[in-house]
PDB file of C-alpha atoms in Angstrom:
ATOM      1  CA  UNK Z 169      10.761  22.302 -40.787  1.00 49.00           C
ATOM      2  CA  UNK Z 170       6.979  22.688 -40.959  1.00 47.00           C
ATOM      3  CA  UNK Z 171       6.747  18.807 -42.105  1.00 49.00           C
ATOM      4  CA  UNK Z 172       8.761  17.438 -39.716  1.00 50.00           C
ATOM      5  CA  UNK Z 173       6.974  19.469 -36.523  1.00 48.00           C
ATOM      6  CA  UNK Z 174       3.626  18.418 -38.169  1.00 52.00           C
ATOM      7  CA  UNK Z 175       4.764  14.690 -37.842  1.00 50.00           C
ATOM      8  CA  UNK Z 176       5.854  14.714 -34.379  1.00 50.00           C
ATOM      9  CA  UNK Z 177       2.760  17.146 -33.541  1.00 49.00           C
ATOM     10  CA  UNK Z 178       0.359  13.833 -35.452  1.00 50.00           C
ATOM     11  CA  UNK Z 179       2.742  11.315 -33.581  1.00 57.00           C
ATOM     12  CA  UNK Z 180       2.016  13.332 -30.340  1.00 51.00           C
ATOM     13  CA  UNK Z 181      -1.885  13.421 -30.813  1.00 48.00           C
ATOM     14  CA  UNK Z 182      -2.055   9.421 -32.098  1.00 48.00           C
ATOM     15  CA  UNK Z 183       0.063   8.244 -29.044  1.00 47.00           C
ATOM     16  CA  UNK Z 184      -2.442  10.327 -26.233  1.00 47.00           C
ATOM     17  CA  UNK Z 185      -5.051   8.562 -27.982  1.00 45.00           C
ATOM     18  CA  UNK Z 186      -3.247   4.974 -27.039  1.00 46.00           C
ATOM     19  CA  UNK Z 187      -4.821   4.622 -24.160  1.00 44.00           C
ATOM     20  CA  UNK Z 188      -8.196   5.514 -24.685  1.00 41.00           C
ATOM     21  CA  UNK Z 189      -8.757   3.890 -28.124  1.00 42.00           C
ATOM     22  CA  UNK Z 190      -7.902   0.230 -27.709  1.00 44.00           C
ATOM     23  CA  UNK Z 191      -6.395  -1.839 -30.747  1.00 46.00           C
ATOM     24  CA  UNK Z 192      -9.050  -3.019 -32.794  1.00 45.00           C
ATOM     25  CA  UNK Z 193      -6.916  -5.527 -34.103  1.00 45.00           C
ATOM     26  CA  UNK Z 194      -7.921  -7.191 -31.007  1.00 43.00           C
ATOM     27  CA  UNK Z 195     -11.508  -6.705 -31.359  1.00 44.00           C
ATOM     28  CA  UNK Z 196     -10.835  -8.211 -35.136  1.00 48.00           C
ATOM     29  CA  UNK Z 197      -9.206 -11.249 -34.193  1.00 56.00           C
ATOM     30  CA  UNK Z 198      -5.936  -9.993 -36.071  1.00 72.00           C
ATOM     31  CA  UNK Z 199      -3.049 -11.955 -34.244  1.00 86.00           C
ATOM     32  CA  UNK Z 200       0.135  -9.669 -34.605  1.00 95.00           C
ATOM     33  CA  UNK Z 201       2.946 -11.568 -36.222  1.00 98.00           C
ATOM     34  CA  UNK Z 202       5.550  -9.554 -33.586  1.00 98.00           C
ATOM     35  CA  UNK Z 203       5.090  -7.871 -30.863  1.00 98.00           C
ATOM     36  CA  UNK Z 204       7.273  -4.585 -30.015  1.00 98.00           C
ATOM     37  CA  UNK Z 205       9.779  -4.259 -27.094  1.00 98.00           C
ATOM     38  CA  UNK Z 206      11.894  -1.449 -25.765  1.00 99.00           C
ATOM     39  CA  UNK Z 207      16.009  -1.660 -25.529  1.00 99.00           C
ATOM     40  CA  UNK Z 208      16.589   0.352 -22.774  1.00 98.00           C
ATOM     41  CA  UNK Z 209      19.613   1.756 -24.625  1.00 98.00           C
ATOM     42  CA  UNK Z 210      17.191   4.225 -25.870  1.00 98.00           C
ATOM     43  CA  UNK Z 211      16.811   5.825 -23.254  1.00 98.00           C
ATOM     44  CA  UNK Z 212      20.722   5.972 -22.380  1.00 98.00           C
ATOM     45  CA  UNK Z 213      20.635   9.681 -21.758  1.00 98.00           C
ATOM     46  CA  UNK Z 214      17.679  10.199 -20.070  1.00 98.00           C
ATOM     47  CA  UNK Z 215      19.268   7.358 -17.874  1.00 98.00           C
ATOM     48  CA  UNK Z 216      22.425   8.717 -17.473  1.00 98.00           C
ATOM     49  CA  UNK Z 217      21.198  12.326 -16.697  1.00 98.00           C
ATOM     50  CA  UNK Z 218      19.671  10.776 -13.600  1.00 98.00           C
ATOM     51  CA  UNK Z 219      16.410  11.648 -14.880  1.00 98.00           C
ATOM     52  CA  UNK Z 220      15.042   8.016 -15.347  1.00 98.00           C
ATOM     53  CA  UNK Z 221      16.569   4.671 -12.933  1.00 98.00           C
ATOM     54  CA  UNK Z 222      16.655   1.365 -14.411  1.00 98.00           C
ATOM     55  CA  UNK Z 223      14.137   0.194 -11.643  1.00 98.00           C
ATOM     56  CA  UNK Z 224      11.478   2.291 -13.180  1.00 98.00           C
ATOM     57  CA  UNK Z 225      12.320   1.094 -16.609  1.00 98.00           C
ATOM     58  CA  UNK Z 226       9.490  -1.252 -17.265  1.00 98.00           C
ATOM     59  CA  UNK Z 227       6.793   0.924 -15.634  1.00 98.00           C
ATOM     60  CA  UNK Z 228       8.082   3.849 -17.520  1.00 98.00           C
ATOM     61  CA  UNK Z 229       7.991   1.591 -20.849  1.00 98.00           C
ATOM     62  CA  UNK Z 230       4.480   0.352 -20.264  1.00 98.00           C
ATOM     63  CA  UNK Z 231       2.518   3.912 -18.858  1.00 98.00           C
ATOM     64  CA  UNK Z 232       4.757   6.218 -20.988  1.00 98.00           C
ATOM     65  CA  UNK Z 233       4.168   3.903 -24.581  1.00 98.00           C
ATOM     66  CA  UNK Z 234       2.268   1.535 -24.220  1.00 98.00           C
ATOM     67  CA  UNK Z 235       5.337  -1.418 -24.857  1.00 98.00           C
ATOM     68  CA  UNK Z 236       5.131  -4.421 -22.654  1.00 98.00           C
ATOM     69  CA  UNK Z 237       7.642  -6.093 -23.308  1.00 98.00           C
ATOM     70  CA  UNK Z 238      11.681  -4.491 -22.222  1.00 99.00           C
ATOM     71  CA  UNK Z 239      15.264  -5.168 -23.114  1.00 99.00           C
ATOM     72  CA  UNK Z 240      17.375  -4.155 -19.890  1.00 99.00           C
ATOM     73  CA  UNK Z 241      21.070  -2.975 -20.502  1.00 98.00           C
ATOM     74  CA  UNK Z 242      23.324  -4.059 -17.613  1.00 98.00           C
ATOM     75  CA  UNK Z 243      25.348  -1.189 -17.214  1.00 98.00           C
ATOM     76  CA  UNK Z 244      22.273   0.851 -15.581  1.00 98.00           C
ATOM     77  CA  UNK Z 245      22.382  -1.688 -13.005  1.00 98.00           C
ATOM     78  CA  UNK Z 246      25.985  -3.126 -13.349  1.00 97.00           C
ATOM     79  CA  UNK Z 247      26.401  -3.749  -9.231  1.00 97.00           C
ATOM     80  CA  UNK Z 248      23.252  -5.540  -9.431  1.00 98.00           C
ATOM     81  CA  UNK Z 249      23.512  -8.902 -11.142  1.00 98.00           C
ATOM     82  CA  UNK Z 250      23.646 -10.694  -7.729  1.00 98.00           C
ATOM     83  CA  UNK Z 251      21.560  -8.728  -5.440  1.00 98.00           C
ATOM     84  CA  UNK Z 252      18.318 -10.528  -5.272  1.00 98.00           C
ATOM     85  CA  UNK Z 253      16.149  -7.798  -3.340  1.00 98.00           C
ATOM     86  CA  UNK Z 254      16.836  -5.587  -6.078  1.00 98.00           C
ATOM     87  CA  UNK Z 255      15.948  -8.036  -8.555  1.00 98.00           C
ATOM     88  CA  UNK Z 256      13.275  -9.043  -6.812  1.00 98.00           C
ATOM     89  CA  UNK Z 257      11.632  -5.768  -7.145  1.00 98.00           C
ATOM     90  CA  UNK Z 258      12.764  -5.266 -10.694  1.00 98.00           C
ATOM     91  CA  UNK Z 259      10.522  -8.088 -11.253  1.00 98.00           C
ATOM     92  CA  UNK Z 260       7.808  -6.978  -9.627  1.00 98.00           C
ATOM     93  CA  UNK Z 261       7.580  -3.824 -10.681  1.00 98.00           C
ATOM     94  CA  UNK Z 262       7.441  -5.408 -14.465  1.00 98.00           C
ATOM     95  CA  UNK Z 263       4.770  -7.931 -13.452  1.00 98.00           C
ATOM     96  CA  UNK Z 264       2.264  -5.378 -12.030  1.00 98.00           C
ATOM     97  CA  UNK Z 265       2.560  -3.498 -15.299  1.00 98.00           C
ATOM     98  CA  UNK Z 266       1.902  -6.259 -17.456  1.00 98.00           C
ATOM     99  CA  UNK Z 267       5.500  -6.194 -18.871  1.00 98.00           C
ATOM    100  CA  UNK Z 268       7.401  -9.035 -20.648  1.00 98.00           C
ATOM    101  CA  UNK Z 269      11.191  -9.152 -19.361  1.00 98.00           C
ATOM    102  CA  UNK Z 270      13.094 -10.325 -22.762  1.00 98.00           C
ATOM    103  CA  UNK Z 271      16.757  -9.764 -22.313  1.00 98.00           C
ATOM    104  CA  UNK Z 272      19.535  -8.261 -20.785  1.00 99.00           C
ATOM    105  CA  UNK Z 273      22.185  -6.627 -23.235  1.00 98.00           C
ATOM    106  CA  UNK Z 274      25.522  -7.408 -21.643  1.00 98.00           C
ATOM    107  CA  UNK Z 275      28.756  -5.156 -22.396  1.00 98.00           C
ATOM    108  CA  UNK Z 276      31.777  -4.418 -20.491  1.00 97.00           C
ATOM    109  CA  UNK Z 277      32.614  -8.035 -18.951  1.00 98.00           C
ATOM    110  CA  UNK Z 278      35.470  -9.076 -21.227  1.00 98.00           C
ATOM    111  CA  UNK Z 279      36.198 -10.146 -24.761  1.00 98.00           C
ATOM    112  CA  UNK Z 280      35.025 -13.092 -25.782  1.00 98.00           C
ATOM    113  CA  UNK Z 281      36.745 -13.712 -28.985  1.00 98.00           C
ATOM    114  CA  UNK Z 282      40.064 -11.885 -27.279  1.00 97.00           C
ATOM    115  CA  UNK Z 283      43.321 -13.655 -28.225  1.00 97.00           C
ATOM    116  CA  UNK Z 284      44.893 -13.744 -23.963  1.00 98.00           C
ATOM    117  CA  UNK Z 285      43.515 -17.477 -23.035  1.00 97.00           C
ATOM    118  CA  UNK Z 286      43.132 -16.606 -19.342  1.00 98.00           C
ATOM    119  CA  UNK Z 287      40.879 -13.574 -19.914  1.00 98.00           C
ATOM    120  CA  UNK Z 288      39.037 -15.016 -22.488  1.00 98.00           C
ATOM    121  CA  UNK Z 289      37.716 -17.559 -20.080  1.00 98.00           C
ATOM    122  CA  UNK Z 290      37.028 -15.289 -17.128  1.00 98.00           C
ATOM    123  CA  UNK Z 291      34.858 -13.112 -19.442  1.00 98.00           C
ATOM    124  CA  UNK Z 292      32.787 -16.130 -20.004  1.00 98.00           C
ATOM    125  CA  UNK Z 293      32.289 -16.773 -16.411  1.00 98.00           C
ATOM    126  CA  UNK Z 294      32.066 -12.551 -15.774  1.00 98.00           C
ATOM    127  CA  UNK Z 295      28.792 -13.376 -17.710  1.00 98.00           C
ATOM    128  CA  UNK Z 296      27.136 -16.245 -15.642  1.00 98.00           C
ATOM    129  CA  UNK Z 297      25.670 -14.195 -13.419  1.00 98.00           C
ATOM    130  CA  UNK Z 298      23.785 -12.100 -15.870  1.00 98.00           C
ATOM    131  CA  UNK Z 299      22.585 -15.650 -17.199  1.00 98.00           C
ATOM    132  CA  UNK Z 300      21.367 -16.043 -13.682  1.00 98.00           C
ATOM    133  CA  UNK Z 301      19.931 -12.677 -13.164  1.00 98.00           C
ATOM    134  CA  UNK Z 302      18.343 -13.461 -16.513  1.00 98.00           C
ATOM    135  CA  UNK Z 303      16.594 -16.386 -15.579  1.00 98.00           C
ATOM    136  CA  UNK Z 304      15.535 -14.728 -12.148  1.00 98.00           C
ATOM    137  CA  UNK Z 305      13.772 -11.912 -13.889  1.00 98.00           C
ATOM    138  CA  UNK Z 306      12.140 -14.624 -16.276  1.00 98.00           C
ATOM    139  CA  UNK Z 307      14.067 -13.280 -19.204  1.00 98.00           C
ATOM    140  CA  UNK Z 308      14.661 -15.471 -22.664  1.00 98.00           C
ATOM    141  CA  UNK Z 309      18.016 -14.394 -23.256  1.00 98.00           C
ATOM    142  CA  UNK Z 310      21.324 -12.360 -22.906  1.00 98.00           C
ATOM    143  CA  UNK Z 311      22.787 -10.795 -25.727  1.00 98.00           C
ATOM    144  CA  UNK Z 312      26.951 -10.628 -25.759  1.00 98.00           C
ATOM    145  CA  UNK Z 313      29.442  -9.340 -28.159  1.00 98.00           C
ATOM    146  CA  UNK Z 314      32.168 -11.200 -30.309  1.00 98.00           C
ATOM    147  CA  UNK Z 315      35.058  -8.796 -29.226  1.00 96.00           C
ATOM    148  CA  UNK Z 316      38.572  -9.516 -29.821  1.00 97.00           C
ATOM    149  CA  UNK Z 317      41.348  -8.829 -31.979  1.00 96.00           C
ATOM    150  CA  UNK Z 318      43.296 -11.387 -34.314  1.00 96.00           C
ATOM    151  CA  UNK Z 319      41.915 -12.472 -38.116  1.00 97.00           C
ATOM    152  CA  UNK Z 320      38.667 -13.727 -38.661  1.00 98.00           C
ATOM    153  CA  UNK Z 321      39.763 -17.449 -38.374  1.00 98.00           C
ATOM    154  CA  UNK Z 322      41.121 -16.827 -35.273  1.00 98.00           C
ATOM    155  CA  UNK Z 323      38.329 -15.115 -33.798  1.00 98.00           C
ATOM    156  CA  UNK Z 324      35.991 -17.485 -35.234  1.00 98.00           C
ATOM    157  CA  UNK Z 325      38.104 -20.380 -33.002  1.00 98.00           C
ATOM    158  CA  UNK Z 326      37.911 -18.325 -30.107  1.00 98.00           C
ATOM    159  CA  UNK Z 327      33.987 -16.903 -30.217  1.00 98.00           C
ATOM    160  CA  UNK Z 328      32.865 -20.726 -30.993  1.00 98.00           C
ATOM    161  CA  UNK Z 329      34.188 -22.047 -27.914  1.00 98.00           C
ATOM    162  CA  UNK Z 330      32.948 -19.015 -25.831  1.00 98.00           C
ATOM    163  CA  UNK Z 331      29.714 -19.439 -27.198  1.00 98.00           C
ATOM    164  CA  UNK Z 332      29.541 -23.143 -26.644  1.00 98.00           C
ATOM    165  CA  UNK Z 333      30.620 -22.741 -23.028  1.00 98.00           C
ATOM    166  CA  UNK Z 334      28.295 -20.320 -22.526  1.00 98.00           C
ATOM    167  CA  UNK Z 335      25.410 -21.678 -24.469  1.00 98.00           C
ATOM    168  CA  UNK Z 336      26.257 -25.002 -21.967  1.00 98.00           C
ATOM    169  CA  UNK Z 337      25.534 -22.523 -19.016  1.00 98.00           C
ATOM    170  CA  UNK Z 338      22.146 -20.905 -20.278  1.00 98.00           C
ATOM    171  CA  UNK Z 339      20.921 -24.468 -21.485  1.00 98.00           C
ATOM    172  CA  UNK Z 340      20.668 -25.179 -17.634  1.00 94.00           C
ATOM    173  CA  UNK Z 341      18.412 -22.107 -17.020  1.00 96.00           C
ATOM    174  CA  UNK Z 342      16.546 -22.296 -20.368  1.00 98.00           C
ATOM    175  CA  UNK Z 343      18.584 -18.748 -20.947  1.00 98.00           C
ATOM    176  CA  UNK Z 344      19.504 -18.168 -24.739  1.00 98.00           C
ATOM    177  CA  UNK Z 345      23.045 -16.521 -25.945  1.00 98.00           C
ATOM    178  CA  UNK Z 346      22.459 -14.646 -28.639  1.00 98.00           C
ATOM    179  CA  UNK Z 347      25.158 -12.214 -30.250  1.00 98.00           C
ATOM    180  CA  UNK Z 348      24.579  -9.046 -31.888  1.00 98.00           C
ATOM    181  CA  UNK Z 349      26.010  -7.443 -35.131  1.00 98.00           C
ATOM    182  CA  UNK Z 350      27.869  -4.923 -32.648  1.00 97.00           C
ATOM    183  CA  UNK Z 351      30.641  -3.431 -34.482  1.00 96.00           C
ATOM    184  CA  UNK Z 352      34.419  -5.333 -35.866  1.00 96.00           C
ATOM    185  CA  UNK Z 353      34.487  -8.527 -37.036  1.00 97.00           C
ATOM    186  CA  UNK Z 354      31.015  -9.291 -35.220  1.00 98.00           C
ATOM    187  CA  UNK Z 355      29.564  -6.716 -38.369  1.00 98.00           C
ATOM    188  CA  UNK Z 356      30.385  -8.705 -41.218  1.00 98.00           C
ATOM    189  CA  UNK Z 357      26.840 -11.143 -41.277  1.00 98.00           C
ATOM    190  CA  UNK Z 358      28.286 -13.992 -43.180  1.00 98.00           C
ATOM    191  CA  UNK Z 359      31.377 -14.308 -40.467  1.00 98.00           C
ATOM    192  CA  UNK Z 360      29.014 -14.268 -37.274  1.00 98.00           C
ATOM    193  CA  UNK Z 361      26.282 -16.455 -39.391  1.00 98.00           C
ATOM    194  CA  UNK Z 362      29.348 -19.117 -39.651  1.00 98.00           C
ATOM    195  CA  UNK Z 363      29.986 -18.579 -36.438  1.00 98.00           C
ATOM    196  CA  UNK Z 364      26.580 -19.388 -34.854  1.00 98.00           C
ATOM    197  CA  UNK Z 365      26.433 -22.101 -37.345  1.00 98.00           C
ATOM    198  CA  UNK Z 366      29.568 -24.396 -36.190  1.00 98.00           C
ATOM    199  CA  UNK Z 367      28.323 -23.950 -32.686  1.00 98.00           C
ATOM    200  CA  UNK Z 368      25.246 -25.394 -33.517  1.00 98.00           C
ATOM    201  CA  UNK Z 369      23.410 -25.093 -30.478  1.00 98.00           C
ATOM    202  CA  UNK Z 370      19.550 -24.630 -30.118  1.00 98.00           C
ATOM    203  CA  UNK Z 371      19.988 -21.999 -27.421  1.00 98.00           C
ATOM    204  CA  UNK Z 372      22.843 -19.950 -28.853  1.00 98.00           C
ATOM    205  CA  UNK Z 373      21.743 -17.413 -31.803  1.00 98.00           C
ATOM    206  CA  UNK Z 374      22.088 -13.943 -33.204  1.00 98.00           C
ATOM    207  CA  UNK Z 375      20.183 -10.815 -32.650  1.00 98.00           C
ATOM    208  CA  UNK Z 376      20.393  -9.005 -36.111  1.00 98.00           C
ATOM    209  CA  UNK Z 377      20.564  -4.893 -35.581  1.00 98.00           C
ATOM    210  CA  UNK Z 378      19.395  -3.151 -38.664  1.00 98.00           C
ATOM    211  CA  UNK Z 379      22.212  -0.555 -37.967  1.00 97.00           C
ATOM    212  CA  UNK Z 380      24.954  -2.418 -37.024  1.00 96.00           C
ATOM    213  CA  UNK Z 381      26.917  -3.190 -40.285  1.00 97.00           C
ATOM    214  CA  UNK Z 382      29.066  -0.293 -41.683  1.00 94.00           C
ATOM    215  CA  UNK Z 383      31.175  -1.852 -44.242  1.00 94.00           C
ATOM    216  CA  UNK Z 384      28.653  -5.087 -44.856  1.00 98.00           C
ATOM    217  CA  UNK Z 385      25.231  -4.622 -46.899  1.00 98.00           C
ATOM    218  CA  UNK Z 386      22.746  -3.956 -43.989  1.00 98.00           C
ATOM    219  CA  UNK Z 387      19.916  -5.976 -45.924  1.00 98.00           C
ATOM    220  CA  UNK Z 388      22.123  -8.960 -46.750  1.00 98.00           C
ATOM    221  CA  UNK Z 389      23.539  -8.937 -43.047  1.00 98.00           C
ATOM    222  CA  UNK Z 390      20.033  -9.393 -41.766  1.00 98.00           C
ATOM    223  CA  UNK Z 391      19.237 -12.067 -44.570  1.00 98.00           C
ATOM    224  CA  UNK Z 392      22.730 -13.783 -43.108  1.00 98.00           C
ATOM    225  CA  UNK Z 393      21.480 -13.756 -39.552  1.00 98.00           C
ATOM    226  CA  UNK Z 394      17.875 -14.206 -39.457  1.00 98.00           C
ATOM    227  CA  UNK Z 395      17.801 -18.287 -39.175  1.00 98.00           C
ATOM    228  CA  UNK Z 396      19.681 -17.926 -36.145  1.00 98.00           C
ATOM    229  CA  UNK Z 397      17.481 -15.307 -34.643  1.00 98.00           C
ATOM    230  CA  UNK Z 398      16.252 -15.170 -31.427  1.00 98.00           C
ATOM    231  CA  UNK Z 399      15.256 -11.943 -31.417  1.00 98.00           C
ATOM    232  CA  UNK Z 400      15.633  -8.316 -33.559  1.00 98.00           C
ATOM    233  CA  UNK Z 401      16.754  -5.008 -33.035  1.00 98.00           C
ATOM    234  CA  UNK Z 402      15.219  -2.108 -34.568  1.00 98.00           C
ATOM    235  CA  UNK Z 403      17.450   0.608 -35.309  1.00 98.00           C
ATOM    236  CA  UNK Z 404      16.661   3.819 -35.488  1.00 98.00           C
ATOM    237  CA  UNK Z 405      17.673   7.420 -35.915  1.00 98.00           C
ATOM    238  CA  UNK Z 406      16.713   9.543 -38.382  1.00 98.00           C
ATOM    239  CA  UNK Z 407      12.864  10.307 -39.409  1.00 98.00           C
ATOM    240  CA  UNK Z 408      11.625  11.899 -42.827  1.00 98.00           C
ATOM    241  CA  UNK Z 409       8.334  13.958 -43.380  1.00 97.00           C
ATOM    242  CA  UNK Z 410       6.339  10.847 -43.811  1.00 98.00           C
ATOM    243  CA  UNK Z 411       7.382   8.895 -40.503  1.00 98.00           C
ATOM    244  CA  UNK Z 412       9.912   6.382 -42.362  1.00 98.00           C
ATOM    245  CA  UNK Z 413      13.615   6.022 -41.098  1.00 98.00           C
ATOM    246  CA  UNK Z 414      15.605   8.056 -43.462  1.00 98.00           C
ATOM    247  CA  UNK Z 415      18.170   5.495 -43.962  1.00 98.00           C
ATOM    248  CA  UNK Z 416      17.177   2.454 -43.344  1.00 98.00           C
ATOM    249  CA  UNK Z 417      14.370   0.531 -45.519  1.00 98.00           C
ATOM    250  CA  UNK Z 418      11.739  -0.576 -42.868  1.00 98.00           C
ATOM    251  CA  UNK Z 419       9.396  -2.306 -45.422  1.00 98.00           C
ATOM    252  CA  UNK Z 420      12.165  -4.331 -46.849  1.00 98.00           C
ATOM    253  CA  UNK Z 421      13.837  -4.912 -43.344  1.00 98.00           C
ATOM    254  CA  UNK Z 422      10.801  -6.462 -41.833  1.00 98.00           C
ATOM    255  CA  UNK Z 423       9.746  -8.149 -45.114  1.00 98.00           C
ATOM    256  CA  UNK Z 424      13.403  -9.976 -44.631  1.00 98.00           C
ATOM    257  CA  UNK Z 425      12.506 -10.555 -40.846  1.00 98.00           C
ATOM    258  CA  UNK Z 426       8.722 -11.986 -42.013  1.00 98.00           C
ATOM    259  CA  UNK Z 427      10.194 -14.527 -44.770  1.00 98.00           C
ATOM    260  CA  UNK Z 428      12.359 -15.884 -42.501  1.00 98.00           C
ATOM    261  CA  UNK Z 429       9.709 -17.060 -40.293  1.00 98.00           C
ATOM    262  CA  UNK Z 430      10.402 -15.074 -37.168  1.00 98.00           C
ATOM    263  CA  UNK Z 431       8.088 -14.703 -34.436  1.00 96.00           C
ATOM    264  CA  UNK Z 432       8.602 -12.843 -31.068  1.00 97.00           C
ATOM    265  CA  UNK Z 433       9.989  -9.416 -30.035  1.00 98.00           C
ATOM    266  CA  UNK Z 434      11.604  -6.615 -32.570  1.00 98.00           C
ATOM    267  CA  UNK Z 435      13.027  -4.404 -29.609  1.00 98.00           C
ATOM    268  CA  UNK Z 436      13.079  -0.578 -31.081  1.00 99.00           C
ATOM    269  CA  UNK Z 437      16.195   0.554 -30.329  1.00 98.00           C
ATOM    270  CA  UNK Z 438      16.240   4.519 -31.212  1.00 98.00           C
ATOM    271  CA  UNK Z 439      19.911   6.137 -31.433  1.00 98.00           C
ATOM    272  CA  UNK Z 440      19.126   9.568 -33.402  1.00 98.00           C
ATOM    273  CA  UNK Z 441      19.390  12.623 -31.639  1.00 96.00           C
ATOM    274  CA  UNK Z 442      17.021  14.927 -34.134  1.00 97.00           C
ATOM    275  CA  UNK Z 443      13.881  13.562 -32.143  1.00 98.00           C
ATOM    276  CA  UNK Z 444      14.274  13.712 -28.575  1.00 98.00           C
ATOM    277  CA  UNK Z 445      14.606  10.160 -27.244  1.00 98.00           C
ATOM    278  CA  UNK Z 446      10.751   9.745 -26.287  1.00 98.00           C
ATOM    279  CA  UNK Z 447       9.722  11.364 -29.621  1.00 98.00           C
ATOM    280  CA  UNK Z 448      12.316   9.111 -31.491  1.00 98.00           C
ATOM    281  CA  UNK Z 449      10.402   5.957 -29.171  1.00 98.00           C
ATOM    282  CA  UNK Z 450       7.343   6.832 -30.617  1.00 98.00           C
ATOM    283  CA  UNK Z 451       8.508   7.163 -34.348  1.00 98.00           C
ATOM    284  CA  UNK Z 452       9.967   4.049 -34.444  1.00 98.00           C
ATOM    285  CA  UNK Z 453       6.805   2.561 -32.540  1.00 98.00           C
ATOM    286  CA  UNK Z 454       4.654   3.998 -35.458  1.00 98.00           C
ATOM    287  CA  UNK Z 455       6.728   2.948 -37.889  1.00 98.00           C
ATOM    288  CA  UNK Z 456       7.032  -0.585 -36.610  1.00 98.00           C
ATOM    289  CA  UNK Z 457       3.250  -1.015 -35.961  1.00 98.00           C
ATOM    290  CA  UNK Z 458       2.756  -0.494 -39.918  1.00 98.00           C
ATOM    291  CA  UNK Z 459       4.054  -3.893 -40.521  1.00 98.00           C
ATOM    292  CA  UNK Z 460       2.547  -5.880 -38.089  1.00 97.00           C
TER     293      UNK Z 460
END
C-alpha cells in the first residue's frame, strides 16, 4: 500500500506543477502524434452526486486536469439537445477555456440494430438531434451503439442500414457517426469491422475502446477497428505501483494505435474504484503522456 500511496502522492505533486511548468516539448518543437481528451463518463459518479454539472465540464477539464478536449455523454444533458440557449452557453464556456468539443456519446435513444423495424427507424431519428447538437458545438463526431437482438447476420444487416442513414444525415453537418465496442455483439472486433466496411462511408467509423472486448481478445479487437477509427477510448480501471494500467498493456495498445497511422484525440475513460475519479483521470493522463 505504501508504494500505491507514493505513486498517488507523486502524481499529485506532478500535477500541481502543471500550470507552473509548461510542457518543454512545445519549446523543443516536438509535435505530439495524438492529443488527450477527457470522456465525461470518467466523472459520472461526481456528476450523479451533484458535485459537477455538465455545463461546467469543459472548464473543469481544463483547470483541474490541463485537458483541452472533451467528450460529452448525452445522458448528462439529455433534455438540452435542442436547447439553443443552453448549447450556446456550453459552447461559450468551452471556448473561453480553450477547450475543443470533440464528440458526444449517445446512449438511451433506442436500438439501432433492433428487430422491430418501426422502433429501429425511430431510434435512427432519435439520433438526429444529437448530430445537430454536435454540429452546433463544433464536435467532429457522435458515438452510437450497435445494440439489438438476433443473429450476427441479422444484426449486421440492420446496423448497416441504420448507420448508412445516420451517416448520410451527418454528412450534411460534417459529423462522423462512430460506433464503440460497447457490449454484446458489438464487442466482437471482426463483426464490427465488417459492419463498418460494409457501410463504406467516410464519415462512419469506429471508436475502439481498450476495455470493452470481454470474450474477444482486446488487442486483436483494437487491430480490427483501428482502420476505421475516428477516435480512441483509453479505458482504465486499476493501476500498479509503477503507474501502469494493471490489466491493459498500454504500451502494446498505443503501439497498435500508432502503427495504424492514427492522429487525433485519445480519450481518457477512467472507470475504476480504487482511485477517486480525479486521481484515476490524473493517473491515466500521466500514463498516456509517456507515449506522446
